[in-house]
Amino acid sequence: MLGAKNVGRLGSVLCEQSVEHPGLFSTWHPQLHRVWDEIFDLYFNRARADEVANAMPMEFELLWERVVENGLFAPGASQFRRYWGFLLLERLLPHLSEDTVPSMMTPNIVRAMSDNISVKGKSALAKVGMRTAERLSEVCESNTKVGLAVLTHLLNQKNTIQPVDAAKTNLRSMMANRIVAKLDSEAIVGYVTYLQQLFAAPRRVRSKSGVADAQTAVNVSDKSIEKQRAWAVDQMIRVARFGQLPITDELTGSVLRFVAAHAAFTVTGDTKKCSVVELRDAPVPELSAATRDYCALALVNLVGELNRHVSEPNRTASDAETRGLAGHARDGTAWPTAALALVLDTKRKRGMQVVLHGFEETQEPLTKLLAQLREMAQAASGLEAAAAQRVHMLELLLGNLCVGAAFGANPQTQAEYLEVAAEVSECYAKLTQTGQESDSDSDDEPELQPVEVLTDILISLFTRDSSILRRLCDQVFVPFAELMTARAMESIVGVLQAREGADEDVVTEMD
C-alpha cells in the first residue's frame, strides 16, 4: 500500500475522504487513526531499516506532500482536517532537522499558521495550532540552524514580522519573533556557511525513510540537486534581506559575492588557488546552465532588495558615521557596484572564465560604467549632504541598470539597460557641469536641466515590467524633487493626462 503508485489512493484514505462513497467518512473524530502509529514507526524506527529496504515504500517526503501538504492543509480544507494536520506536524517534530525543513515547512502549512488562527483563539483548531507552534518554537530555539531554516520559510517573501504585542498576532508572527530573539550574528554566519556548503555539495543520496540509513539510501535525480541548490540560494538571500536579524555588511557582502560568483564564473584551474574565495569549493556535480541562470536572476533581485537596505549602525563610530545610506554598505560602497566590480575586476584572472550571457558585447561598456560609478562615489564624499544624496541615488540607479545588463539573459533587454545607463551617465555629467543645480523655469534655456533629463529617464523606466526599477525610480526621485522645473512638471503631467485618457477610453469601450 505504501508503494509510490498508490500515493493517490493512500492520500484519500488517510485524509478520510471519498468522492465515490462520501458516507464512509461522514463522522469526524479528534484522534488520528491508529495507522499513523504504524507509518511513523516504519519510517522513523531505525530498528526497522531492513524492513524498509525490503518493502521499498515511497519516500516519506512524497507521502507527506500528498497527504499533509496537499490533503489535510490543502486550500479549502475543513478545520477538522487541518486539526489532524497539526497533530501530524506535532508528531514529526522530534525528527526535524535543517535538511528536512524544506519538505515540512511547505506553503500550505505555513499559510495555515497565519490564516484565521490567532494566539488568542479559543477554538479547538487554534488550540492545537498554538500547541504545535509552541513545540516547534522550542525545537527552533534549541537548534539555530533549524530555527533559521524555519524562520525563512515562515517569512517567505516578507522582510519584516509583526511585533509580538500586535492586536491580532498569528502563529507565524509569534514563532518568528521567538526565533529572532534567540539568534545572534554567529548563528546566522554558521547557517549561511551551511547553505553555501549545501550549494557546493548537495545531498546526492537520501533515505527513503525519515531516518538516514545506508540500507534505505537512494540516489537523487539531477532535478533534485538543482532544487537543493535553488533552495540554498533562496535561503541565503532571505537571510541577507531580513531587516530584523543582526546582519552585518560582511555577511551581506558574502552572500552577494557567493551568488554573483557562481552566476558569472567557472573555474578552469585549481579551485583552491582561486582568487575569489567563494569559488574555492568546487561544486560537485558541476553547476548546470539552469542553476547559473537562477543565480543570476537571484543576484539581480537581491541587489534590488538591498536598494532600500540601510546597513547596521557601527556602535563604536561617531554619530556621523552611524547614519547608514540606503543601498550602500557602511563603508560607502553601493551594493550593485560591488557585484559589478566582482565580475569586471576578476575576469582577467588566470583560471577564471566568465559565463554570463553576451558578456563579450557588454564588458566594454560595463567597464566604462564601472569607472563612472567609482568616480560618482568618490565625488559624493566631497559634497554637502543634499547634493551628495542626489549623486548617491544616481549611482544606485546606474548600478542597478549595469547589474541588469551584466546578469541578464535577454540580449534586447541588456542592450536597453545599457542605453538607459548611458543616459543616466550623461545626466550625472550635466549635474557636475552645472556645479550648483539650477531650478530656473526659463523657456529660453536651450539645454535641459539635469532634473529634466532624469525625469524623462524615470518616466521611461516606469513603463517597464521590472518592479525593482519602478520602486527604485520612486527612491531616486525624492532628493531631486526640490529641483523640479516647469518643464519637468509638464513631462509628469503629460504622462498622468495620457494615463487618464487611456482609462477614460477603456471606460467608454466598456459602456
PDB file of C-alpha atoms in Angstrom, residues 137 147 162-163 187 261 317 372 375 417 423 430 432 441 447 496 510:
ATOM      1  CA  SER A 137       9.454  27.120  18.570  1.00  0.00           C
ATOM      2  CA  GLY A 147      15.444  27.926  13.639  1.00  0.00           C
ATOM      3  CA  GLN A 162       4.632  41.869  13.232  1.00  0.00           C
ATOM      4  CA  PRO A 163       5.624  42.828  16.799  1.00  0.00           C
ATOM      5  CA  ALA A 187      24.498  31.635  14.476  1.00  0.00           C
ATOM      6  CA  ALA A 261      30.450  34.466  -8.462  1.00  0.00           C
ATOM      7  CA  ALA A 317      31.783  55.077  15.484  1.00  0.00           C
ATOM      8  CA  GLN A 372      31.893  56.126 -13.727  1.00  0.00           C
ATOM      9  CA  GLU A 375      34.006  58.312  -9.748  1.00  0.00           C
ATOM     10  CA  TYR A 417      19.613  48.726 -19.984  1.00  0.00           C
ATOM     11  CA  GLU A 423      21.580  58.444 -20.436  1.00  0.00           C
ATOM     12  CA  LYS A 430      25.189  67.634 -16.606  1.00  0.00           C
ATOM     13  CA  THR A 432      28.510  68.100 -12.275  1.00  0.00           C
ATOM     14  CA  ASP A 441      11.952  77.878 -15.215  1.00  0.00           C
ATOM     15  CA  GLU A 447      19.833  72.967 -22.535  1.00  0.00           C
ATOM     16  CA  LEU A 496      -0.694  61.477 -15.998  1.00  0.00           C
ATOM     17  CA  MET A 510     -16.928  49.105 -21.632  1.00  0.00           C
TER      18      MET A 510
END
